[in-house]
Coordinates of C-alpha atoms and ligand atoms in Angstrom, one line a residue:
X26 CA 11.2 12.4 17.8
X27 CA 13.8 10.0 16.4
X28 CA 16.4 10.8 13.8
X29 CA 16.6 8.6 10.7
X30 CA 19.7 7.7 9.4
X31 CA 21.8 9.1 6.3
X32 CA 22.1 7.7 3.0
X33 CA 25.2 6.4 1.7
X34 CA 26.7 8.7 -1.2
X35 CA 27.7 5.5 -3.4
X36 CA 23.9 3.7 -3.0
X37 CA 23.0 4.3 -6.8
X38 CA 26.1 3.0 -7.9
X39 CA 26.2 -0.3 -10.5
X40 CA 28.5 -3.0 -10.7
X41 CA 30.8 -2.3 -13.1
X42 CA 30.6 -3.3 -16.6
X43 CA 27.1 -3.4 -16.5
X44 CA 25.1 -2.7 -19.7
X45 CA 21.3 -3.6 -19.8
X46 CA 19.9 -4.5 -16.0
X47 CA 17.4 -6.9 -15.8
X48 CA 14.3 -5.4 -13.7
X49 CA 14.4 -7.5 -11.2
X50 CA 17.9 -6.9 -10.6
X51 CA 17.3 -3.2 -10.9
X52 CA 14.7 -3.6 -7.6
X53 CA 16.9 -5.7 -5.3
X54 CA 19.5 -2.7 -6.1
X55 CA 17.3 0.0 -5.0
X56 CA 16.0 -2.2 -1.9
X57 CA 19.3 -3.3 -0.8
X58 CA 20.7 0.7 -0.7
X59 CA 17.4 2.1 0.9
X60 CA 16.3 2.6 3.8
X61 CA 13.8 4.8 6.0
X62 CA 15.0 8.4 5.8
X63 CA 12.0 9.9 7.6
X64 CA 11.9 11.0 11.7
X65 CA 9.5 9.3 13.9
X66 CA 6.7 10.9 15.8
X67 CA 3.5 9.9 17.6
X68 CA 0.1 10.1 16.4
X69 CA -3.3 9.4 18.2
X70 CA -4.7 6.0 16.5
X71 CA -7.7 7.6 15.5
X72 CA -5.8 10.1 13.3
X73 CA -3.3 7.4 11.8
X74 CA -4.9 6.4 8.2
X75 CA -2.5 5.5 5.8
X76 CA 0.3 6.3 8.1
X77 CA 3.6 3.7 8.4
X78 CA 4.2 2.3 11.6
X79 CA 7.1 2.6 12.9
X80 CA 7.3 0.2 15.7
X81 CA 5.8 -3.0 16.2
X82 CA 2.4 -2.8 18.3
X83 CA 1.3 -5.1 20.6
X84 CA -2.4 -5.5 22.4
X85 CA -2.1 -3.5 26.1
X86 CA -6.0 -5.6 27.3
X87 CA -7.1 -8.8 25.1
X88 CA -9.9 -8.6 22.6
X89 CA -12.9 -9.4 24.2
X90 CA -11.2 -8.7 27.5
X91 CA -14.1 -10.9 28.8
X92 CA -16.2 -13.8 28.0
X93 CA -19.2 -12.3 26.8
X94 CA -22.4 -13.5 24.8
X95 CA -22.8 -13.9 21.2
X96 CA -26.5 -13.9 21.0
X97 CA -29.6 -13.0 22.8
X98 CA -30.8 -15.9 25.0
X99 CA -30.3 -17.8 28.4
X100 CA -26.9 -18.6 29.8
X101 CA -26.4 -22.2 31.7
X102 CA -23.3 -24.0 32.2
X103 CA -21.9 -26.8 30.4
X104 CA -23.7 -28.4 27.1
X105 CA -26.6 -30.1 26.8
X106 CA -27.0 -33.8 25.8
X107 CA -29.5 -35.2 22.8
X108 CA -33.3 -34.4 24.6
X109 CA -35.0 -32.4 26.0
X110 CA -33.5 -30.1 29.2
X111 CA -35.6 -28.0 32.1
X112 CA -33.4 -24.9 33.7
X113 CA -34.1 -23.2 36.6
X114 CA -34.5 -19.3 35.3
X115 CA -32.5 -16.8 38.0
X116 CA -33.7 -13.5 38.5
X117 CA -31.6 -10.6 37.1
X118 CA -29.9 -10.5 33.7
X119 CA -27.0 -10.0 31.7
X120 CA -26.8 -6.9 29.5
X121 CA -23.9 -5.8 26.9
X122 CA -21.9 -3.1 29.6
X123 CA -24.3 -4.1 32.7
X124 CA -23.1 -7.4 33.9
X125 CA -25.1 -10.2 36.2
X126 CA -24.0 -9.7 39.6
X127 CA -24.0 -13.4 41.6
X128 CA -22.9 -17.0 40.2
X129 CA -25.1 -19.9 38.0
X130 CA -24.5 -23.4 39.1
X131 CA -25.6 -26.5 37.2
X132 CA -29.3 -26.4 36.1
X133 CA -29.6 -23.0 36.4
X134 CA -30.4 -20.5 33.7
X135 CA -30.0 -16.5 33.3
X136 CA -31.2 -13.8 30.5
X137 CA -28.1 -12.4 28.4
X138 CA -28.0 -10.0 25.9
X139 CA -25.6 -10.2 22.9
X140 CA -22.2 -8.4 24.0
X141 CA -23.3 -9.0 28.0
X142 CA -20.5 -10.8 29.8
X143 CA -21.1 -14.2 30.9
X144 CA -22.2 -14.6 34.4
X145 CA -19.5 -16.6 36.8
X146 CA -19.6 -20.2 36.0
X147 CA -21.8 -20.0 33.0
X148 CA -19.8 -20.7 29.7
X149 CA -22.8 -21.7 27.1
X150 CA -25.8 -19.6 25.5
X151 CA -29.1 -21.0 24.0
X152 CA -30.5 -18.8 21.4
X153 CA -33.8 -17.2 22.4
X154 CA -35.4 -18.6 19.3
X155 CA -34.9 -21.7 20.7
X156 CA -36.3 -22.2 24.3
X157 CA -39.9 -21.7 25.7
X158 CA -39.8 -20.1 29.0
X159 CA -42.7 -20.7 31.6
X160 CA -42.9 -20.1 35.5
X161 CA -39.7 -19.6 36.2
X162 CA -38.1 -22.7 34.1
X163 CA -36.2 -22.6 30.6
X164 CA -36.9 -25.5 28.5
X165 CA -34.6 -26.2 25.5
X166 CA -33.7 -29.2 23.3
X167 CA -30.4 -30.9 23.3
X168 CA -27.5 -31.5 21.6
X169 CA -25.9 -27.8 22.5
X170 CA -21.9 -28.1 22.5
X171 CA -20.1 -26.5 25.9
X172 CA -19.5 -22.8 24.8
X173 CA -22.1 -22.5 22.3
X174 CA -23.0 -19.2 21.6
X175 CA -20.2 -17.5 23.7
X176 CA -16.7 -16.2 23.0
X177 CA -14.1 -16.1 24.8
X178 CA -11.8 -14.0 26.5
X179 CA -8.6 -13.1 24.2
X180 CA -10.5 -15.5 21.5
X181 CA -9.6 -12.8 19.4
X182 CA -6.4 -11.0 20.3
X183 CA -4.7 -12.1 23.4
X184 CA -3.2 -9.1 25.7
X185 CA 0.6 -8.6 24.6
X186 CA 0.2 -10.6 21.0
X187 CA 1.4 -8.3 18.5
X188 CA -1.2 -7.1 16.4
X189 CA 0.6 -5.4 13.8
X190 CA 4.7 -5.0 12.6
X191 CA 6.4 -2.2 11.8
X192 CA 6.3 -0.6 8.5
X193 CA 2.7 -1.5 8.0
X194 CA 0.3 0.9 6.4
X195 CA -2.7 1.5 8.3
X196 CA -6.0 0.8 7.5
X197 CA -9.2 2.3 8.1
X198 CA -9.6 -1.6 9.7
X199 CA -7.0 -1.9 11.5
X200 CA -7.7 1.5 13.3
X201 CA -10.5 -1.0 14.8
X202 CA -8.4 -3.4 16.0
X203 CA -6.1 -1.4 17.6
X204 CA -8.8 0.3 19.2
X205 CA -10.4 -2.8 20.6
X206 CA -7.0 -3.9 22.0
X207 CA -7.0 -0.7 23.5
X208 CA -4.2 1.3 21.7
X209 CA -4.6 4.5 22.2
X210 CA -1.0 5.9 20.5
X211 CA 1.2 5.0 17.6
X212 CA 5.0 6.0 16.8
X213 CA 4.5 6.6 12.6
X214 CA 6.7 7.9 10.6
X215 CA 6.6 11.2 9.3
X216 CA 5.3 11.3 5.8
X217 CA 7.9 11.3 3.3
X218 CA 8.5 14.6 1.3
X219 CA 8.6 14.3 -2.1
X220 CA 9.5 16.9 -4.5
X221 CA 8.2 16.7 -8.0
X222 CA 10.0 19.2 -10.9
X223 CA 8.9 18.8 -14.8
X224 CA 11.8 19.8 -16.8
X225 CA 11.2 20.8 -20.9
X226 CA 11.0 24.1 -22.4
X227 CA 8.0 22.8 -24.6
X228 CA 5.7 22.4 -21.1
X229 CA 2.9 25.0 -20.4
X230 CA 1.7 24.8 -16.9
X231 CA -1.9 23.6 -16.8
X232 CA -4.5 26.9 -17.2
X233 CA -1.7 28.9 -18.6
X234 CA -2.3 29.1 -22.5
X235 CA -0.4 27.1 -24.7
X236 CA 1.6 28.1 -27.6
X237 CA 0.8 25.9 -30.5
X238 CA 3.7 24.8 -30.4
X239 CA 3.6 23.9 -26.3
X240 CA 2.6 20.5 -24.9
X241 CA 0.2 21.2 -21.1
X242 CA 2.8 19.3 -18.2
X243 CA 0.9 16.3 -17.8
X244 CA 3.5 14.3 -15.4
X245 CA 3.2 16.8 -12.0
X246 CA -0.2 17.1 -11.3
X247 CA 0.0 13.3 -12.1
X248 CA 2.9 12.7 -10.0
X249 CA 1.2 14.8 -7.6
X250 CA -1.8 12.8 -7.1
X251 CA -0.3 9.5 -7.4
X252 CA 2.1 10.1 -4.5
X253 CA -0.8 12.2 -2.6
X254 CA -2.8 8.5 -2.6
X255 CA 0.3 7.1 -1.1
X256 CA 0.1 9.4 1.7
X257 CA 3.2 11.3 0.9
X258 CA 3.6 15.3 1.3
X259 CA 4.1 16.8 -2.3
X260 CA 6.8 19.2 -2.4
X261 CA 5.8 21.5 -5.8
X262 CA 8.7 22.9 -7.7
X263 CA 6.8 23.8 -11.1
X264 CA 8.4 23.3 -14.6
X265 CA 12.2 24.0 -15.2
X266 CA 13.3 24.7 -18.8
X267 CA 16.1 23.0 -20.6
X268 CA 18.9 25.4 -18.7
X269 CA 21.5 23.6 -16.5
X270 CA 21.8 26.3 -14.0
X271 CA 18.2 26.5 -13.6
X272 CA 18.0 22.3 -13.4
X273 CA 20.9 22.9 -10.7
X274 CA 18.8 25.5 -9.0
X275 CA 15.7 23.6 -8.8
X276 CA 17.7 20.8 -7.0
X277 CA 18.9 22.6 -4.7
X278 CA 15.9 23.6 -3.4
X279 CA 14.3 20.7 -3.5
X280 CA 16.8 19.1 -1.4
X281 CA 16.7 21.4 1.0
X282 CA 12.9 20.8 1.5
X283 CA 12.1 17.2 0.8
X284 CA 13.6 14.0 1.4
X285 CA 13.5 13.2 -2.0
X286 CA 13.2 14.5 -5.4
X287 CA 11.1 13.2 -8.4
X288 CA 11.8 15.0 -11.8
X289 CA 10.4 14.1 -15.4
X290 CA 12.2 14.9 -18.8
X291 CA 15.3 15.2 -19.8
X292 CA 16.5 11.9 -18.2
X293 CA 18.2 10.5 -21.2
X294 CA 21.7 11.3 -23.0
X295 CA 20.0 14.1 -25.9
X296 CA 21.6 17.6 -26.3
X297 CA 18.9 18.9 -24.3
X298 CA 18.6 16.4 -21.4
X299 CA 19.9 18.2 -18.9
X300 CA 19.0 16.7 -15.9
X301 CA 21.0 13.4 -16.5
X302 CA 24.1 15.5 -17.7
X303 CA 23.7 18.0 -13.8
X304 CA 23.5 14.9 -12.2
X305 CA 26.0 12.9 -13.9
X306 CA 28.2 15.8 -13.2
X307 CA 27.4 16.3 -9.5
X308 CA 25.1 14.2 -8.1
X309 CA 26.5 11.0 -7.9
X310 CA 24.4 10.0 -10.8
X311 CA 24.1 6.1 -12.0
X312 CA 22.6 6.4 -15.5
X313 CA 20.8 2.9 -15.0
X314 CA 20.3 1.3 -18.2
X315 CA 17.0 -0.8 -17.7
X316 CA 15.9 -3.6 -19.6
X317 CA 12.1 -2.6 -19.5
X318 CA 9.8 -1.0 -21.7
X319 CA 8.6 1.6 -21.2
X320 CA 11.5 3.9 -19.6
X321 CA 14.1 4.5 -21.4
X322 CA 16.9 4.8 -18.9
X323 CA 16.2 6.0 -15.8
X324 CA 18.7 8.7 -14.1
X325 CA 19.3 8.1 -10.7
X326 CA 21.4 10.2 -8.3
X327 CA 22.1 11.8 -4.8
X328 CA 22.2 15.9 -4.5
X329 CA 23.2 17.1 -1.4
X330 CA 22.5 13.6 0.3
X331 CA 18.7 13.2 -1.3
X332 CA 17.9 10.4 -3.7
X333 CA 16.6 12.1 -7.2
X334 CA 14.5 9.6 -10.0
X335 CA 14.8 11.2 -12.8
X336 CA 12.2 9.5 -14.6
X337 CA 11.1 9.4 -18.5
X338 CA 9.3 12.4 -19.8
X339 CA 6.8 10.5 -21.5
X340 CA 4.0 10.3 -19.6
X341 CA 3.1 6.6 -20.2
X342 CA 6.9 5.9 -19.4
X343 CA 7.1 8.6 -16.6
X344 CA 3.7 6.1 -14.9
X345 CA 5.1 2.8 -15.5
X346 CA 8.3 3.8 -14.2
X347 CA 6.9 5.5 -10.8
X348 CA 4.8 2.8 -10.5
X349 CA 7.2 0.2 -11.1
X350 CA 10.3 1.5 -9.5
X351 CA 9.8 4.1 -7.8
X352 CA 6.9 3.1 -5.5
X353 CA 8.9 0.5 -3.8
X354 CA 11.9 2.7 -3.4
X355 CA 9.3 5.4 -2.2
X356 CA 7.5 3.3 -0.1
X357 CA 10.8 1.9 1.6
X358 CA 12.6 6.0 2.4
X359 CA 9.0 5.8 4.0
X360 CA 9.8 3.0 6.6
X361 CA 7.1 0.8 4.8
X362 CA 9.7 -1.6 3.5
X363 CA 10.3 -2.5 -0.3
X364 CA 6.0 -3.3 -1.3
X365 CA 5.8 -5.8 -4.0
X366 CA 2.2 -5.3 -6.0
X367 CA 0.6 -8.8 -6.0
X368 CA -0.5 -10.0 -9.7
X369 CA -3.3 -11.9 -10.8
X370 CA -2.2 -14.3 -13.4
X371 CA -5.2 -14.3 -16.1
X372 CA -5.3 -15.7 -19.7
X373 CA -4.4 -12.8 -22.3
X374 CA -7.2 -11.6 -24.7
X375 CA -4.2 -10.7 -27.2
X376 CA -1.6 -11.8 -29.3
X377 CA 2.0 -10.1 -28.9
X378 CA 5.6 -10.7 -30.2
X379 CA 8.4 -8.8 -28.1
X380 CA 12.5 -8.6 -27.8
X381 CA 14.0 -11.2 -25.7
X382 CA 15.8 -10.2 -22.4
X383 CA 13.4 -7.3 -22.2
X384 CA 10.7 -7.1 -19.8
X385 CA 7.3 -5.0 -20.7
X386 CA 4.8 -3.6 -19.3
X387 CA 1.5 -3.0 -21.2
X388 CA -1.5 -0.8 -20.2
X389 CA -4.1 -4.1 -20.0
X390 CA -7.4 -4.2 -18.6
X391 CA -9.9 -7.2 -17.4
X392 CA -12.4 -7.8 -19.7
X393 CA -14.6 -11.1 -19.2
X394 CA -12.1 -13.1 -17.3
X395 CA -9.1 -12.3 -19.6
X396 CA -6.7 -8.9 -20.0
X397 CA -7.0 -7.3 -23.3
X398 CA -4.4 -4.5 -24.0
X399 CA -4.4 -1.2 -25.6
X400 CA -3.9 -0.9 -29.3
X401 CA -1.2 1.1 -29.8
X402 CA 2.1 1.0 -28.0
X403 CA 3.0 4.3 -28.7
X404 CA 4.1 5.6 -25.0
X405 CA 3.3 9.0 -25.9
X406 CA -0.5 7.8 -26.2
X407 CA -1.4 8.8 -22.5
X408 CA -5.1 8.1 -23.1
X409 CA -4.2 4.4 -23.1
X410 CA -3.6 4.9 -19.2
X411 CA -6.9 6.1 -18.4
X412 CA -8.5 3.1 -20.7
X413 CA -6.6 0.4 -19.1
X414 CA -7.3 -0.5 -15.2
X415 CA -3.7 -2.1 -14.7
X416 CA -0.5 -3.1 -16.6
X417 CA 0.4 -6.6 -18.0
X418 CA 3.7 -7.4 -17.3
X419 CA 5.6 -9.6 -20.3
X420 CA 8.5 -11.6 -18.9
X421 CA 12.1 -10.8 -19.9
X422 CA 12.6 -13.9 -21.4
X423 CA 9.3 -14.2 -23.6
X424 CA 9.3 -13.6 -27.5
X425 CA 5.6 -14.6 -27.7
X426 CA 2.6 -14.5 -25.9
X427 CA -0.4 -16.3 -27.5
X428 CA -4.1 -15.7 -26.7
X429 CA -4.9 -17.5 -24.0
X430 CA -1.7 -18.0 -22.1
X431 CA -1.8 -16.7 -18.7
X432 CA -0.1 -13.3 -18.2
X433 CA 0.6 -11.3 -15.0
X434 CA -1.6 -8.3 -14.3
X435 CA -1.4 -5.8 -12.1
X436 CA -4.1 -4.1 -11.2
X437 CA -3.8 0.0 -10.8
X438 CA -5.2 -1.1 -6.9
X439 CA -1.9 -3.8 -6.4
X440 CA 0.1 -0.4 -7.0
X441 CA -1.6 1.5 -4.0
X442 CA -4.1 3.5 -6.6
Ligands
AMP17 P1 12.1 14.0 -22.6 O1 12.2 12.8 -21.6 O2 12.4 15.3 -21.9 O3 12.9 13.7 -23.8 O4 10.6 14.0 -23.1 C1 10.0 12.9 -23.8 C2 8.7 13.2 -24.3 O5 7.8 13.5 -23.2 C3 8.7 14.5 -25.1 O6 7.7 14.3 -26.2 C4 8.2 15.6 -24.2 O7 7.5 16.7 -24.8 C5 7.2 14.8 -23.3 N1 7.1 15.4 -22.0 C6 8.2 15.7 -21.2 N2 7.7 16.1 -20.0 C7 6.4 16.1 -20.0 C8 5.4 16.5 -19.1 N3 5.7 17.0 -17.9 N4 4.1 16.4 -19.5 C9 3.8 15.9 -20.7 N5 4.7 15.5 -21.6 C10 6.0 15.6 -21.3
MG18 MG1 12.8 17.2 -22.6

């Protein structure tokens, strides 16, 4: 098992003097002070869905390891001029994993079976469909092309190519192609623990009854699944009231048993946000003023050596902002490397005035070729996430969009959900 390295205690740290960050600034922060925090360990291939990879894995045979038919039908050698062809039909055949013992010379033709390895000195394949066979002799029309019908060895992956780099996430596809090159073992990382706290003395845990006056904590069992689907290992430290020795308390255990910590509420500057004001006191805390909306500002700090996002406790903020800044810096303590979601840029079914220097992210979903938004922009509106299928992201310098202009939008799917 390897060791991952430490995280420097200054890596949420700002430049000075800065107010509002742009969100693109924000990100290259986070990826340029991040980096794998998890061990490394081995894990059979066919067990390794959604895992990280942690090295670089190359092909140990070629894929096919041998030149084999594509088709059912008769394998010659060479191709076949414009006319029509006789072939002298061998005895014995070519079947996928029972291979024709003995060599075919010019003018001579053998039975193969899709998946059969070519015989020695055959290299083409005429389709069953298209041949008559008749005492002994094959008779086919020309034009066939040289290699018709076969592949070749390696066509595919050649034997110490590398198939796939490290920090990739695995695939239920590429299990099959490291399979057919013949790996048998990967070194993944572990998955990263990630502890999840909802602060707020208003929060009822889900089941429990509510007070009228209680709101049911929405953010952990969605925090929960969200980072579940990203194969991470949930680390569940309940609801915390507004109490600064209790917020402390809760930190400290989570350090001790994740690698790093995910809270909701209390994030801001209020009288009763007290995680910003514990961390700002002890954990190296960078109150980092984003230029986004949703989110107000999002606390980030180091206790006891592991990164904490204190995120928004609105749920519609606390989702934009995991999804937006925390899954990269998530995904890169992982060993994944910093994931940018990939946009689709589609013409907007809406018409929207925003702040300039601002960017925003909308809950949007695809309608007939265009995104249409949700109505209301209250972030307290958490319905709006489960009507939407993805965010539309409004560019910092916009201060219009007009129906029909094209618009970037994420799908939930670009996000890993
Ligand atoms: P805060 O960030 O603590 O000021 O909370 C902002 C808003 O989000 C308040 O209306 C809270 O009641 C609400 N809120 C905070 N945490 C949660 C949670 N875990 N689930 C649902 N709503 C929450
Ligand atoms: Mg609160």
């Amino acid at each position: 098992m390897t060791k991952a390295p430490k995280l420097q205690n200054d890596c949420f740290v700002l430049p000075t003097g800065v107010h509002w960050t742009p969100v693109g600034e924000a990100l290259a922060l986070l990826e340029e002070r991040l980096q794998a925090v998890v061990d490394i360990e081995v894990c059979a291939v066919e067990a390794s869905d959604g895992r990280i990879l942690a090295n670089n894995v190359l092909a140990p045979r070629s894929h096919p390891p041998c030149a084999n038919s594509a088709v059912d039908g008769y394998a010659f050698v060479g191709g076949l001029l414009e006319g029509s062809h006789c072939l002298d039909l061998q005895e014995g055949r070519s079947a996928a994993g029972e291979a024709f013992v003995g060599v075919i010379s010019e003018r001579q033709a053998v039975r193969i079976l899709t998946g059969a390895v070519m015989p020695q000195g055959a290299d083409t394949v005429v389709l069953q469909e298209d041949v008559t066979v008749e005492a002994g002799k094959v008779y086919v029309n020309g034009p066939l092309k040289a290699g018709a019908n076969a592949r070749k060895s390696g066509e595919d992956v050649v034997q110490g190519t590398k198939v796939f780099a490290a920090g990739h996430i695995i695939q239920p596809q590429d299990i099959a192609v490291m399979i057919s090159v013949g790996v048998v073992h990967v070194r993944v990382f572990k998955p990263l623990r990630v502890a999840v706290i909802s602060t707020g003395a208003e929060l009822c845990a889900p089941g429990a009854t509510a007070r009228s006056d209680q709101i049911f904590d929405a953010n952990r069992p969605m925090l929960k699944a969200i980072l579940q689907r990203w194969g991470m290992q949930v680390v569940d430290m309940g609801i915390v009231p507004d109490d600064a020795n209790l917020v402390r308390q809760a930190l400290d255990i989570a350090s001790e048993h994740a690698d790093v910590i995910l809270t909701s509420g209390g994030a801001s500057a209020g009288d009763e946000d007290h995680m910003s004001a514990v961390l700002n006191k002890t954990g190296n805390m960078a109150l980092w003023r984003i230029a986004v909306k949703p989110g107000r500002p999002l606390a980030l700090g180091l206790w006891s050596g592991v990164p904490v996002f204190g995120l928004p406790g609105n749920p519609v903020a606390a989702f934009v902002c995991t999804l937006v800044f925390a899954r990269p810096a998530l995904m890169q303590l992982s060993g994944a490397g910093f994931i940018a979601p990939q946009a689709l840029s589609l013409p907007a079914a809406f018409v929207k005035t925003k702040k300039r220097g601002r960017r925003e992210y909308v809950r949007g979903r695809l309608r007939n070729g265009a995104v249409e938004v949700f109505a209301s922009e209250g972030s307290g509106r958490v319905s709006g996430l489960s009507w939407a299928d993805g965010l539309v992201e409004l560019p910092d310098a916009a201060t219009k969009i007009s129906a029909g202009e094209p618009v970037k939008f994420f799908l939930y799917s670009s996000f890993g959900l």
